[in-house]
Every structure is written in structure tokens, then in C-alpha cells.
């Protein structure tokens, strides 16, 4: 038993064949034609579905997507203008009508959490949070052994907590949001401000690990903002694990230790006792594995 899994992001659409054991047996990536709008992106997804169906025997399509997703009806409740016209699109319905296979859709960070619970860093953990650091900050709540998605599929928007009232303006229109200070984009901006030219974060981390003073100062400031936000979330949900996802998680043990050391100083003793930090194990494949998991779970529920 296997499904086609597709991850729709603002810059890339990833796809794979995932079997019932969570193994990826085939995968690929194409660039998202985000500037052409939501319908064009769904058309790209449809082409991928047809290609997968012509090469593999699959029982359905599981989709992981950016934006707030109604995971029951497979519809985009809300998305930013990264993909214009994406808000409101009934993705599952559009695709199902064209290919006549079951289609499920779930938010991408929720898929990361499901993927890590099934096959990664959160195996066997019933209370954990997933925080993805990218252009913004995404969040997912996994509580009492299942995803918590809120009253209308929008829980876990950690990126829009206010960190500095009256601070930098955010894409959401508000000021001082967490993601304006602690996302990987904001780290890139801090580097740009300090150096006057952009530096790839991989090179930045090499210099930071070599104890370059200017880099360390930038890193410490960013880290302090990151863990101040995490402190709030930890005190509300009392998780035993926080999984850090996004490209920056490739920094591995160095970043994990830095986050853990900084955060432990900020949380109350009883939270501290249970809490661990891990980097996402499946990196950019977690969403695909998690999308498949969402599909199999939905099917099991009937
Ligand atoms: Zn915001």
C-alpha cells in the first residue's frame, strides 16, 4: 500500500511515493510557480499527480501545504501573499475531481510533526511542539498523543506572538511579531545589517563556530530572542520535547546545544526537568512522510 505525497511550499513543490511503513521509495522537486497564483500552483500539483499515477500504483494523494489548512475538507483557510489567490482554494476537491483518487491535505508544519512522530525525533513522545524556522516561524502542537489544530485549524501560529510591542512590522500587519526577530530570515537580516552584504547562513555558522566575535554577538542576540519566545510556549504547554525544523536545523548539535542552554536558564524548574530539544531528523522529507501519515490516519478513521 502506498500513496503519492506532495509538499506545496512558496519556493518548491516536493513530491514522493511513500509506503505504509513510511519509507520514501521515489522522490523529486520542482520550483513553485507562486507568482502565477494559487490555481496555477494547484495545476502544477495536478501534473505531478498524473505523472506519479502513470509510473506507480497508488491508492491516493496526500498533500502537505503552507498556510492554514482545513484538514477535514482539504481547503486553504488562509494563506499569505507568498502564493497570491491561494486563500480559499478547495485543493482536495479540485484534484479529486480530476483524478478520481482520495485526496487529503494538511498544514505543512503539522505534517512535520506527524512525520517526526512516526519516523523521526518524536517517536514515542506524546507531548511535543514543532517549531520551524524559515522565512517566518511555523508551529505545531502535538498534545496527549495527537495533533491539536484549534477551533478552526489555526493553532500553533507561534510566529505571530508579540515579542516586542511596537517593534518591526510583520507581514501579518501587526508589529513586533516573534518571527520578525527569531526566524532564519531575521538572522540573515541581522547579518546583513552588521556586514553590509548578505552572508549565507551556512558560512555564518562556520564563522560562529570559529568564535568570530562579530558573528557570536549576532548569534547571541538572535538566540536570546528565539528562546524568549520558546519560554512562553513552554510555560503554556509544558512539552517534554521541542523539535526544531526548517533548513537551519542542519546546524545540528551546535544549534541544539545553544538553544537548550539558553532556554533552560529561562524556564521554571519543573518545566526544565522534563524538557529536551531536538533537531528534526527527516529534514526536508518530514512533510512528505507526515502527509502520508495524515492520509493513512484519515483512511483508518473512515
Ligand atoms: Zn505577525
PDB file of C-alpha atoms and ligand atoms in Angstrom:
ATOM      1  CA  UNK A   1       0.000   0.000   0.000  1.00  0.00           C
ATOM      2  CA  UNK A   2       1.472   3.373  -0.989  1.00  0.00           C
ATOM      3  CA  UNK A   3       0.435   6.974  -1.663  1.00  0.00           C
ATOM      4  CA  UNK A   4       1.691   9.940  -3.606  1.00  0.00           C
ATOM      5  CA  UNK A   5       2.840  12.650  -1.176  1.00  0.00           C
ATOM      6  CA  UNK A   6       3.226  16.267  -2.273  1.00  0.00           C
ATOM      7  CA  UNK A   7       4.542  19.209  -0.256  1.00  0.00           C
ATOM      8  CA  UNK A   8       3.486  22.652  -1.523  1.00  0.00           C
ATOM      9  CA  UNK A   9       5.808  25.417  -0.381  1.00  0.00           C
ATOM     10  CA  UNK A  10       6.294  29.009  -1.524  1.00  0.00           C
ATOM     11  CA  UNK A  11       9.506  28.197  -3.431  1.00  0.00           C
ATOM     12  CA  UNK A  12       9.406  24.447  -4.134  1.00  0.00           C
ATOM     13  CA  UNK A  13       6.937  21.620  -4.598  1.00  0.00           C
ATOM     14  CA  UNK A  14       8.386  18.343  -3.349  1.00  0.00           C
ATOM     15  CA  UNK A  15       6.834  15.008  -4.136  1.00  0.00           C
ATOM     16  CA  UNK A  16       7.368  11.365  -3.273  1.00  0.00           C
ATOM     17  CA  UNK A  17       5.930   7.899  -3.175  1.00  0.00           C
ATOM     18  CA  UNK A  18       5.564   6.872   0.479  1.00  0.00           C
ATOM     19  CA  UNK A  19       4.619   3.359   1.530  1.00  0.00           C
ATOM     20  CA  UNK A  20       2.593   2.214   4.543  1.00  0.00           C
ATOM     21  CA  UNK A  21       5.820   1.841   6.560  1.00  0.00           C
ATOM     22  CA  UNK A  22       6.732   5.493   5.986  1.00  0.00           C
ATOM     23  CA  UNK A  23       9.556   4.691   3.567  1.00  0.00           C
ATOM     24  CA  UNK A  24      10.136   7.031   0.643  1.00  0.00           C
ATOM     25  CA  UNK A  25      10.563   4.879  -2.439  1.00  0.00           C
ATOM     26  CA  UNK A  26      10.839   7.680  -5.005  1.00  0.00           C
ATOM     27  CA  UNK A  27      11.034  11.474  -4.788  1.00  0.00           C
ATOM     28  CA  UNK A  28      11.576  14.704  -6.699  1.00  0.00           C
ATOM     29  CA  UNK A  29      11.247  18.506  -6.587  1.00  0.00           C
ATOM     30  CA  UNK A  30      10.108  21.299  -8.900  1.00  0.00           C
ATOM     31  CA  UNK A  31      10.067  25.089  -8.441  1.00  0.00           C
ATOM     32  CA  UNK A  32       6.714  26.546  -7.361  1.00  0.00           C
ATOM     33  CA  UNK A  33       5.192  28.950  -9.888  1.00  0.00           C
ATOM     34  CA  UNK A  34       3.970  31.019  -6.942  1.00  0.00           C
ATOM     35  CA  UNK A  35       3.908  34.293  -8.884  1.00  0.00           C
ATOM     36  CA  UNK A  36       1.299  32.819 -11.254  1.00  0.00           C
ATOM     37  CA  UNK A  37      -1.121  32.375  -8.350  1.00  0.00           C
ATOM     38  CA  UNK A  38      -2.853  29.628  -6.397  1.00  0.00           C
ATOM     39  CA  UNK A  39      -4.723  27.991  -9.277  1.00  0.00           C
ATOM     40  CA  UNK A  40      -1.530  27.678 -11.321  1.00  0.00           C
ATOM     41  CA  UNK A  41       0.165  26.026  -8.338  1.00  0.00           C
ATOM     42  CA  UNK A  42      -2.692  23.535  -7.962  1.00  0.00           C
ATOM     43  CA  UNK A  43      -2.345  22.840 -11.693  1.00  0.00           C
ATOM     44  CA  UNK A  44       1.338  22.009 -11.093  1.00  0.00           C
ATOM     45  CA  UNK A  45       0.304  19.628  -8.315  1.00  0.00           C
ATOM     46  CA  UNK A  46      -2.205  18.008 -10.644  1.00  0.00           C
ATOM     47  CA  UNK A  47       0.511  17.376 -13.246  1.00  0.00           C
ATOM     48  CA  UNK A  48       2.651  15.723 -10.563  1.00  0.00           C
ATOM     49  CA  UNK A  49      -0.297  13.536  -9.515  1.00  0.00           C
ATOM     50  CA  UNK A  50      -0.829  12.371 -13.092  1.00  0.00           C
ATOM     51  CA  UNK A  51       2.875  11.629 -13.506  1.00  0.00           C
ATOM     52  CA  UNK A  52       3.009   9.642 -10.250  1.00  0.00           C
ATOM     53  CA  UNK A  53      -0.134   7.734 -11.230  1.00  0.00           C
ATOM     54  CA  UNK A  54       1.351   6.807 -14.607  1.00  0.00           C
ATOM     55  CA  UNK A  55       4.523   5.399 -13.027  1.00  0.00           C
ATOM     56  CA  UNK A  56       3.300   3.887  -9.755  1.00  0.00           C
ATOM     57  CA  UNK A  57       0.303   2.116  -8.356  1.00  0.00           C
ATOM     58  CA  UNK A  58      -1.015   4.470  -5.652  1.00  0.00           C
ATOM     59  CA  UNK A  59      -4.208   4.442  -3.648  1.00  0.00           C
ATOM     60  CA  UNK A  60      -4.449   8.188  -3.024  1.00  0.00           C
ATOM     61  CA  UNK A  61      -2.782  11.580  -2.813  1.00  0.00           C
ATOM     62  CA  UNK A  62      -1.610  13.161   0.430  1.00  0.00           C
ATOM     63  CA  UNK A  63      -0.716  16.843   0.411  1.00  0.00           C
ATOM     64  CA  UNK A  64       1.260  18.975   2.841  1.00  0.00           C
ATOM     65  CA  UNK A  65       0.751  22.681   2.277  1.00  0.00           C
ATOM     66  CA  UNK A  66       1.818  26.088   3.509  1.00  0.00           C
ATOM     67  CA  UNK A  67      -0.999  28.179   5.006  1.00  0.00           C
ATOM     68  CA  UNK A  68      -3.812  27.434   7.427  1.00  0.00           C
ATOM     69  CA  UNK A  69      -5.485  24.290   6.133  1.00  0.00           C
ATOM     70  CA  UNK A  70      -8.925  22.827   6.838  1.00  0.00           C
ATOM     71  CA  UNK A  71      -7.615  19.261   7.117  1.00  0.00           C
ATOM     72  CA  UNK A  72     -11.108  17.743   7.030  1.00  0.00           C
ATOM     73  CA  UNK A  73     -12.215  19.261   3.711  1.00  0.00           C
ATOM     74  CA  UNK A  74      -8.744  19.813   2.244  1.00  0.00           C
ATOM     75  CA  UNK A  75      -9.205  23.525   1.750  1.00  0.00           C
ATOM     76  CA  UNK A  76      -6.920  26.545   2.308  1.00  0.00           C
ATOM     77  CA  UNK A  77      -8.492  28.653   5.101  1.00  0.00           C
ATOM     78  CA  UNK A  78      -5.866  31.355   4.931  1.00  0.00           C
ATOM     79  CA  UNK A  79      -2.503  31.877   3.260  1.00  0.00           C
ATOM     80  CA  UNK A  80      -0.197  34.867   2.922  1.00  0.00           C
ATOM     81  CA  UNK A  81       0.504  36.516  -0.417  1.00  0.00           C
ATOM     82  CA  UNK A  82       3.550  34.282  -0.965  1.00  0.00           C
ATOM     83  CA  UNK A  83       1.125  32.448  -3.263  1.00  0.00           C
ATOM     84  CA  UNK A  84      -1.433  35.053  -4.417  1.00  0.00           C
ATOM     85  CA  UNK A  85      -5.004  33.769  -4.562  1.00  0.00           C
ATOM     86  CA  UNK A  86      -4.238  30.641  -2.546  1.00  0.00           C
ATOM     87  CA  UNK A  87      -6.650  31.517   0.274  1.00  0.00           C
ATOM     88  CA  UNK A  88      -9.979  29.715  -0.092  1.00  0.00           C
ATOM     89  CA  UNK A  89      -8.877  27.155  -2.683  1.00  0.00           C
ATOM     90  CA  UNK A  90     -10.561  23.733  -2.221  1.00  0.00           C
ATOM     91  CA  UNK A  91      -7.384  21.831  -3.162  1.00  0.00           C
ATOM     92  CA  UNK A  92      -8.638  18.329  -2.334  1.00  0.00           C
ATOM     93  CA  UNK A  93     -11.878  18.828  -4.290  1.00  0.00           C
ATOM     94  CA  UNK A  94     -10.169  20.284  -7.378  1.00  0.00           C
ATOM     95  CA  UNK A  95      -7.648  17.437  -7.556  1.00  0.00           C
ATOM     96  CA  UNK A  96     -10.069  14.658  -6.634  1.00  0.00           C
ATOM     97  CA  UNK A  97     -12.435  15.787  -9.411  1.00  0.00           C
ATOM     98  CA  UNK A  98      -9.640  15.440 -11.967  1.00  0.00           C
ATOM     99  CA  UNK A  99      -8.009  12.160 -10.909  1.00  0.00           C
ATOM    100  CA  UNK A 100     -10.750  10.298  -9.016  1.00  0.00           C
ATOM    101  CA  UNK A 101      -8.496   9.212  -6.130  1.00  0.00           C
ATOM    102  CA  UNK A 102      -8.927  10.145  -2.449  1.00  0.00           C
ATOM    103  CA  UNK A 103      -7.005  13.355  -1.620  1.00  0.00           C
ATOM    104  CA  UNK A 104      -6.066  14.640   1.843  1.00  0.00           C
ATOM    105  CA  UNK A 105      -4.471  17.991   2.734  1.00  0.00           C
ATOM    106  CA  UNK A 106      -2.810  19.067   5.987  1.00  0.00           C
ATOM    107  CA  UNK A 107      -0.740  22.099   7.039  1.00  0.00           C
ATOM    108  CA  UNK A 108       2.991  21.647   6.410  1.00  0.00           C
ATOM    109  CA  UNK A 109       4.186  22.167   9.998  1.00  0.00           C
ATOM    110  CA  UNK A 110       1.554  19.719  11.231  1.00  0.00           C
ATOM    111  CA  UNK A 111       2.935  17.302   8.651  1.00  0.00           C
ATOM    112  CA  UNK A 112       6.455  17.880  10.003  1.00  0.00           C
ATOM    113  CA  UNK A 113       5.174  16.968  13.479  1.00  0.00           C
ATOM    114  CA  UNK A 114       3.384  13.852  12.204  1.00  0.00           C
ATOM    115  CA  UNK A 115       6.443  12.818  10.197  1.00  0.00           C
ATOM    116  CA  UNK A 116       8.748  13.208  13.195  1.00  0.00           C
ATOM    117  CA  UNK A 117       6.285  11.366  15.454  1.00  0.00           C
ATOM    118  CA  UNK A 118       6.022   8.490  13.021  1.00  0.00           C
ATOM    119  CA  UNK A 119       9.593   8.147  11.790  1.00  0.00           C
ATOM    120  CA  UNK A 120      11.791  10.721  13.471  1.00  0.00           C
ATOM    121  CA  UNK A 121      12.882  12.645  16.557  1.00  0.00           C
ATOM    122  CA  UNK A 122       9.497  12.479  18.327  1.00  0.00           C
ATOM    123  CA  UNK A 123       8.936   8.699  18.205  1.00  0.00           C
ATOM    124  CA  UNK A 124       7.085   7.663  21.358  1.00  0.00           C
ATOM    125  CA  UNK A 125       6.691  11.259  22.621  1.00  0.00           C
ATOM    126  CA  UNK A 126       3.089  12.267  23.361  1.00  0.00           C
ATOM    127  CA  UNK A 127       3.564  15.961  24.228  1.00  0.00           C
ATOM    128  CA  UNK A 128       5.820  17.929  21.946  1.00  0.00           C
ATOM    129  CA  UNK A 129       5.964  21.105  19.924  1.00  0.00           C
ATOM    130  CA  UNK A 130       7.369  21.577  16.480  1.00  0.00           C
ATOM    131  CA  UNK A 131       8.883  24.951  15.620  1.00  0.00           C
ATOM    132  CA  UNK A 132      10.055  25.557  12.061  1.00  0.00           C
ATOM    133  CA  UNK A 133      12.438  28.419  11.425  1.00  0.00           C
ATOM    134  CA  UNK A 134      12.376  29.753   7.879  1.00  0.00           C
ATOM    135  CA  UNK A 135      11.130  32.962   6.273  1.00  0.00           C
ATOM    136  CA  UNK A 136       8.725  33.042   9.202  1.00  0.00           C
ATOM    137  CA  UNK A 137       8.194  30.814  12.232  1.00  0.00           C
ATOM    138  CA  UNK A 138       5.699  27.980  11.966  1.00  0.00           C
ATOM    139  CA  UNK A 139       4.399  25.949  14.846  1.00  0.00           C
ATOM    140  CA  UNK A 140       2.583  22.744  15.566  1.00  0.00           C
ATOM    141  CA  UNK A 141       1.146  21.391  18.809  1.00  0.00           C
ATOM    142  CA  UNK A 142       1.152  17.666  19.461  1.00  0.00           C
ATOM    143  CA  UNK A 143      -0.653  17.119  22.759  1.00  0.00           C
ATOM    144  CA  UNK A 144      -1.801  13.942  24.528  1.00  0.00           C
ATOM    145  CA  UNK A 145      -0.690  11.842  21.583  1.00  0.00           C
ATOM    146  CA  UNK A 146      -2.372  13.780  18.798  1.00  0.00           C
ATOM    147  CA  UNK A 147      -2.215  16.964  16.792  1.00  0.00           C
ATOM    148  CA  UNK A 148      -4.069  19.906  18.289  1.00  0.00           C
ATOM    149  CA  UNK A 149      -5.272  22.133  15.456  1.00  0.00           C
ATOM    150  CA  UNK A 150      -7.578  24.547  17.295  1.00  0.00           C
ATOM    151  CA  UNK A 151     -11.174  25.674  16.787  1.00  0.00           C
ATOM    152  CA  UNK A 152     -10.722  26.325  13.070  1.00  0.00           C
ATOM    153  CA  UNK A 153      -7.421  24.761  12.068  1.00  0.00           C
ATOM    154  CA  UNK A 154      -5.168  27.656  13.050  1.00  0.00           C
ATOM    155  CA  UNK A 155      -3.482  26.673  16.342  1.00  0.00           C
ATOM    156  CA  UNK A 156       0.275  26.971  16.732  1.00  0.00           C
ATOM    157  CA  UNK A 157       0.874  30.314  14.993  1.00  0.00           C
ATOM    158  CA  UNK A 158       3.895  30.915  17.205  1.00  0.00           C
ATOM    159  CA  UNK A 159       5.414  33.323  14.686  1.00  0.00           C
ATOM    160  CA  UNK A 160       2.796  35.971  15.431  1.00  0.00           C
ATOM    161  CA  UNK A 161       3.201  36.132  19.201  1.00  0.00           C
ATOM    162  CA  UNK A 162       4.269  39.647  20.131  1.00  0.00           C
ATOM    163  CA  UNK A 163       7.895  39.706  21.253  1.00  0.00           C
ATOM    164  CA  UNK A 164       8.470  43.489  21.122  1.00  0.00           C
ATOM    165  CA  UNK A 165       5.292  45.635  21.309  1.00  0.00           C
ATOM    166  CA  UNK A 166       5.574  48.405  18.715  1.00  0.00           C
ATOM    167  CA  UNK A 167       8.543  46.663  17.071  1.00  0.00           C
ATOM    168  CA  UNK A 168       9.205  45.766  13.440  1.00  0.00           C
ATOM    169  CA  UNK A 169       6.172  45.485  11.179  1.00  0.00           C
ATOM    170  CA  UNK A 170       5.242  41.923  10.265  1.00  0.00           C
ATOM    171  CA  UNK A 171       3.679  40.515   7.085  1.00  0.00           C
ATOM    172  CA  UNK A 172       0.508  39.975   9.169  1.00  0.00           C
ATOM    173  CA  UNK A 173       0.187  43.754   9.606  1.00  0.00           C
ATOM    174  CA  UNK A 174       0.979  43.717  13.316  1.00  0.00           C
ATOM    175  CA  UNK A 175       4.181  44.989  14.960  1.00  0.00           C
ATOM    176  CA  UNK A 176       6.907  43.223  16.897  1.00  0.00           C
ATOM    177  CA  UNK A 177       5.953  39.630  15.985  1.00  0.00           C
ATOM    178  CA  UNK A 178       8.260  36.816  17.111  1.00  0.00           C
ATOM    179  CA  UNK A 179       9.112  35.782  13.544  1.00  0.00           C
ATOM    180  CA  UNK A 180      10.498  39.246  12.750  1.00  0.00           C
ATOM    181  CA  UNK A 181      13.246  38.546  15.321  1.00  0.00           C
ATOM    182  CA  UNK A 182      13.832  34.810  15.580  1.00  0.00           C
ATOM    183  CA  UNK A 183      13.242  33.258  12.125  1.00  0.00           C
ATOM    184  CA  UNK A 184      16.178  32.297   9.917  1.00  0.00           C
ATOM    185  CA  UNK A 185      15.311  35.279   7.694  1.00  0.00           C
ATOM    186  CA  UNK A 186      15.688  37.604  10.650  1.00  0.00           C
ATOM    187  CA  UNK A 187      19.096  36.088  11.399  1.00  0.00           C
ATOM    188  CA  UNK A 188      20.040  36.769   7.766  1.00  0.00           C
ATOM    189  CA  UNK A 189      18.851  40.360   8.214  1.00  0.00           C
ATOM    190  CA  UNK A 190      20.938  40.826  11.363  1.00  0.00           C
ATOM    191  CA  UNK A 191      23.976  39.564   9.452  1.00  0.00           C
ATOM    192  CA  UNK A 192      23.209  41.884   6.539  1.00  0.00           C
ATOM    193  CA  UNK A 193      22.887  44.891   8.884  1.00  0.00           C
ATOM    194  CA  UNK A 194      26.199  44.111  10.581  1.00  0.00           C
ATOM    195  CA  UNK A 195      28.245  43.299   7.465  1.00  0.00           C
ATOM    196  CA  UNK A 196      26.542  45.440   4.843  1.00  0.00           C
ATOM    197  CA  UNK A 197      26.248  42.455   2.474  1.00  0.00           C
ATOM    198  CA  UNK A 198      24.418  39.119   2.681  1.00  0.00           C
ATOM    199  CA  UNK A 199      26.219  36.031   4.000  1.00  0.00           C
ATOM    200  CA  UNK A 200      24.903  32.505   3.533  1.00  0.00           C
ATOM    201  CA  UNK A 201      23.833  31.190   6.943  1.00  0.00           C
ATOM    202  CA  UNK A 202      25.974  28.067   6.471  1.00  0.00           C
ATOM    203  CA  UNK A 203      29.064  30.307   6.199  1.00  0.00           C
ATOM    204  CA  UNK A 204      27.807  32.416   9.091  1.00  0.00           C
ATOM    205  CA  UNK A 205      27.624  29.327  11.308  1.00  0.00           C
ATOM    206  CA  UNK A 206      31.121  28.231  10.268  1.00  0.00           C
ATOM    207  CA  UNK A 207      32.441  31.628  11.430  1.00  0.00           C
ATOM    208  CA  UNK A 208      30.337  31.490  14.601  1.00  0.00           C
ATOM    209  CA  UNK A 209      31.732  28.076  15.493  1.00  0.00           C
ATOM    210  CA  UNK A 210      35.236  29.510  14.930  1.00  0.00           C
ATOM    211  CA  UNK A 211      34.334  32.061  17.621  1.00  0.00           C
ATOM    212  CA  UNK A 212      34.362  35.089  15.298  1.00  0.00           C
ATOM    213  CA  UNK A 213      33.340  37.862  17.711  1.00  0.00           C
ATOM    214  CA  UNK A 214      31.051  39.777  15.381  1.00  0.00           C
ATOM    215  CA  UNK A 215      29.231  36.563  14.418  1.00  0.00           C
ATOM    216  CA  UNK A 216      28.948  35.444  18.030  1.00  0.00           C
ATOM    217  CA  UNK A 217      27.393  38.777  19.002  1.00  0.00           C
ATOM    218  CA  UNK A 218      24.784  38.495  16.229  1.00  0.00           C
ATOM    219  CA  UNK A 219      24.103  34.850  17.041  1.00  0.00           C
ATOM    220  CA  UNK A 220      23.664  35.536  20.780  1.00  0.00           C
ATOM    221  CA  UNK A 221      21.164  38.309  20.121  1.00  0.00           C
ATOM    222  CA  UNK A 222      19.123  36.132  17.753  1.00  0.00           C
ATOM    223  CA  UNK A 223      19.326  33.150  20.109  1.00  0.00           C
ATOM    224  CA  UNK A 224      18.132  35.246  23.045  1.00  0.00           C
ATOM    225  CA  UNK A 225      15.046  36.341  21.073  1.00  0.00           C
ATOM    226  CA  UNK A 226      14.426  32.770  19.888  1.00  0.00           C
ATOM    227  CA  UNK A 227      14.487  31.275  23.380  1.00  0.00           C
ATOM    228  CA  UNK A 228      12.463  34.120  24.920  1.00  0.00           C
ATOM    229  CA  UNK A 229       9.624  33.138  22.593  1.00  0.00           C
ATOM    230  CA  UNK A 230      10.128  29.425  23.288  1.00  0.00           C
ATOM    231  CA  UNK A 231       9.999  30.168  27.017  1.00  0.00           C
ATOM    232  CA  UNK A 232       6.442  31.483  26.680  1.00  0.00           C
ATOM    233  CA  UNK A 233       5.310  28.484  24.652  1.00  0.00           C
ATOM    234  CA  UNK A 234       6.936  26.023  27.073  1.00  0.00           C
ATOM    235  CA  UNK A 235       5.233  27.630  30.063  1.00  0.00           C
ATOM    236  CA  UNK A 236       1.829  27.345  28.403  1.00  0.00           C
ATOM    237  CA  UNK A 237       2.060  23.766  27.101  1.00  0.00           C
ATOM    238  CA  UNK A 238       4.622  22.005  29.313  1.00  0.00           C
ATOM    239  CA  UNK A 239       6.031  19.845  26.479  1.00  0.00           C
ATOM    240  CA  UNK A 240       8.725  17.216  27.040  1.00  0.00           C
ATOM    241  CA  UNK A 241      10.260  17.951  23.655  1.00  0.00           C
ATOM    242  CA  UNK A 242      10.649  20.806  21.188  1.00  0.00           C
ATOM    243  CA  UNK A 243      11.606  19.834  17.659  1.00  0.00           C
ATOM    244  CA  UNK A 244      13.344  22.485  15.598  1.00  0.00           C
ATOM    245  CA  UNK A 245      12.682  22.232  11.864  1.00  0.00           C
ATOM    246  CA  UNK A 246      13.498  24.294   8.773  1.00  0.00           C
ATOM    247  CA  UNK A 247      16.758  24.493   6.818  1.00  0.00           C
ATOM    248  CA  UNK A 248      18.613  25.889   9.829  1.00  0.00           C
ATOM    249  CA  UNK A 249      18.135  22.586  11.684  1.00  0.00           C
ATOM    250  CA  UNK A 250      21.011  21.302   9.511  1.00  0.00           C
ATOM    251  CA  UNK A 251      23.252  23.159  12.006  1.00  0.00           C
ATOM    252  CA  UNK A 252      22.597  20.177  14.228  1.00  0.00           C
ATOM    253  CA  UNK A 253      24.251  19.684  17.586  1.00  0.00           C
ATOM    254  CA  UNK A 254      25.842  23.143  17.791  1.00  0.00           C
ATOM    255  CA  UNK A 255      22.499  24.908  17.411  1.00  0.00           C
ATOM    256  CA  UNK A 256      20.650  22.348  19.544  1.00  0.00           C
ATOM    257  CA  UNK A 257      23.019  22.828  22.474  1.00  0.00           C
ATOM    258  CA  UNK A 258      22.927  26.621  22.154  1.00  0.00           C
ATOM    259  CA  UNK A 259      19.105  26.678  22.186  1.00  0.00           C
ATOM    260  CA  UNK A 260      18.918  24.218  25.059  1.00  0.00           C
ATOM    261  CA  UNK A 261      21.448  26.045  27.242  1.00  0.00           C
ATOM    262  CA  UNK A 262      19.800  29.425  26.676  1.00  0.00           C
ATOM    263  CA  UNK A 263      16.237  28.147  27.130  1.00  0.00           C
ATOM    264  CA  UNK A 264      16.934  26.133  30.275  1.00  0.00           C
ATOM    265  CA  UNK A 265      18.027  29.326  32.048  1.00  0.00           C
ATOM    266  CA  UNK A 266      14.632  30.882  31.306  1.00  0.00           C
ATOM    267  CA  UNK A 267      12.072  28.188  32.181  1.00  0.00           C
ATOM    268  CA  UNK A 268      10.748  27.191  35.603  1.00  0.00           C
ATOM    269  CA  UNK A 269      12.399  24.204  37.329  1.00  0.00           C
ATOM    270  CA  UNK A 270       9.570  21.753  36.785  1.00  0.00           C
ATOM    271  CA  UNK A 271       9.444  22.527  33.044  1.00  0.00           C
ATOM    272  CA  UNK A 272      13.221  22.306  32.879  1.00  0.00           C
ATOM    273  CA  UNK A 273      13.249  18.828  34.419  1.00  0.00           C
ATOM    274  CA  UNK A 274      11.310  17.216  31.579  1.00  0.00           C
ATOM    275  CA  UNK A 275      12.239  19.351  28.563  1.00  0.00           C
ATOM    276  CA  UNK A 276      14.511  18.345  25.698  1.00  0.00           C
ATOM    277  CA  UNK A 277      15.353  19.975  22.353  1.00  0.00           C
ATOM    278  CA  UNK A 278      15.954  18.006  19.168  1.00  0.00           C
ATOM    279  CA  UNK A 279      16.522  18.884  15.544  1.00  0.00           C
ATOM    280  CA  UNK A 280      14.062  17.400  13.020  1.00  0.00           C
ATOM    281  CA  UNK A 281      15.546  14.109  11.844  1.00  0.00           C
ATOM    282  CA  UNK A 282      13.893  13.921   8.460  1.00  0.00           C
ATOM    283  CA  UNK A 283      14.784  17.488   7.490  1.00  0.00           C
ATOM    284  CA  UNK A 284      13.075  18.327   4.213  1.00  0.00           C
ATOM    285  CA  UNK A 285      11.402  14.905   3.936  1.00  0.00           C
ATOM    286  CA  UNK A 286       9.387  15.099   7.182  1.00  0.00           C
ATOM    287  CA  UNK A 287       6.490  16.933   5.486  1.00  0.00           C
ATOM    288  CA  UNK A 288       6.128  14.216   2.853  1.00  0.00           C
ATOM    289  CA  UNK A 289       6.249  11.406   5.404  1.00  0.00           C
ATOM    290  CA  UNK A 290       3.806  13.316   7.653  1.00  0.00           C
ATOM    291  CA  UNK A 291       1.409  13.997   4.773  1.00  0.00           C
ATOM    292  CA  UNK A 292       1.310  10.255   4.074  1.00  0.00           C
ATOM    293  CA  UNK A 293       0.730   9.576   7.781  1.00  0.00           C
ATOM    294  CA  UNK A 294      -2.186  12.029   7.756  1.00  0.00           C
ATOM    295  CA  UNK A 295      -3.626  10.192   4.753  1.00  0.00           C
ATOM    296  CA  UNK A 296      -3.338   6.745   6.370  1.00  0.00           C
ATOM    297  CA  UNK A 297      -4.809   8.048   9.657  1.00  0.00           C
ATOM    298  CA  UNK A 298      -7.733   9.702   7.863  1.00  0.00           C
ATOM    299  CA  UNK A 299      -8.423   6.482   5.982  1.00  0.00           C
ATOM    300  CA  UNK A 300      -8.257   4.441   9.182  1.00  0.00           C
ATOM    301  CA  UNK A 301     -10.818   6.750  10.850  1.00  0.00           C
ATOM    302  CA  UNK A 302     -13.063   6.090   7.866  1.00  0.00           C
TER     303      UNK A 302
HETATM  304 ZN1  LIG B   1       2.890  38.755  12.569  1.00  0.00          ZN
END
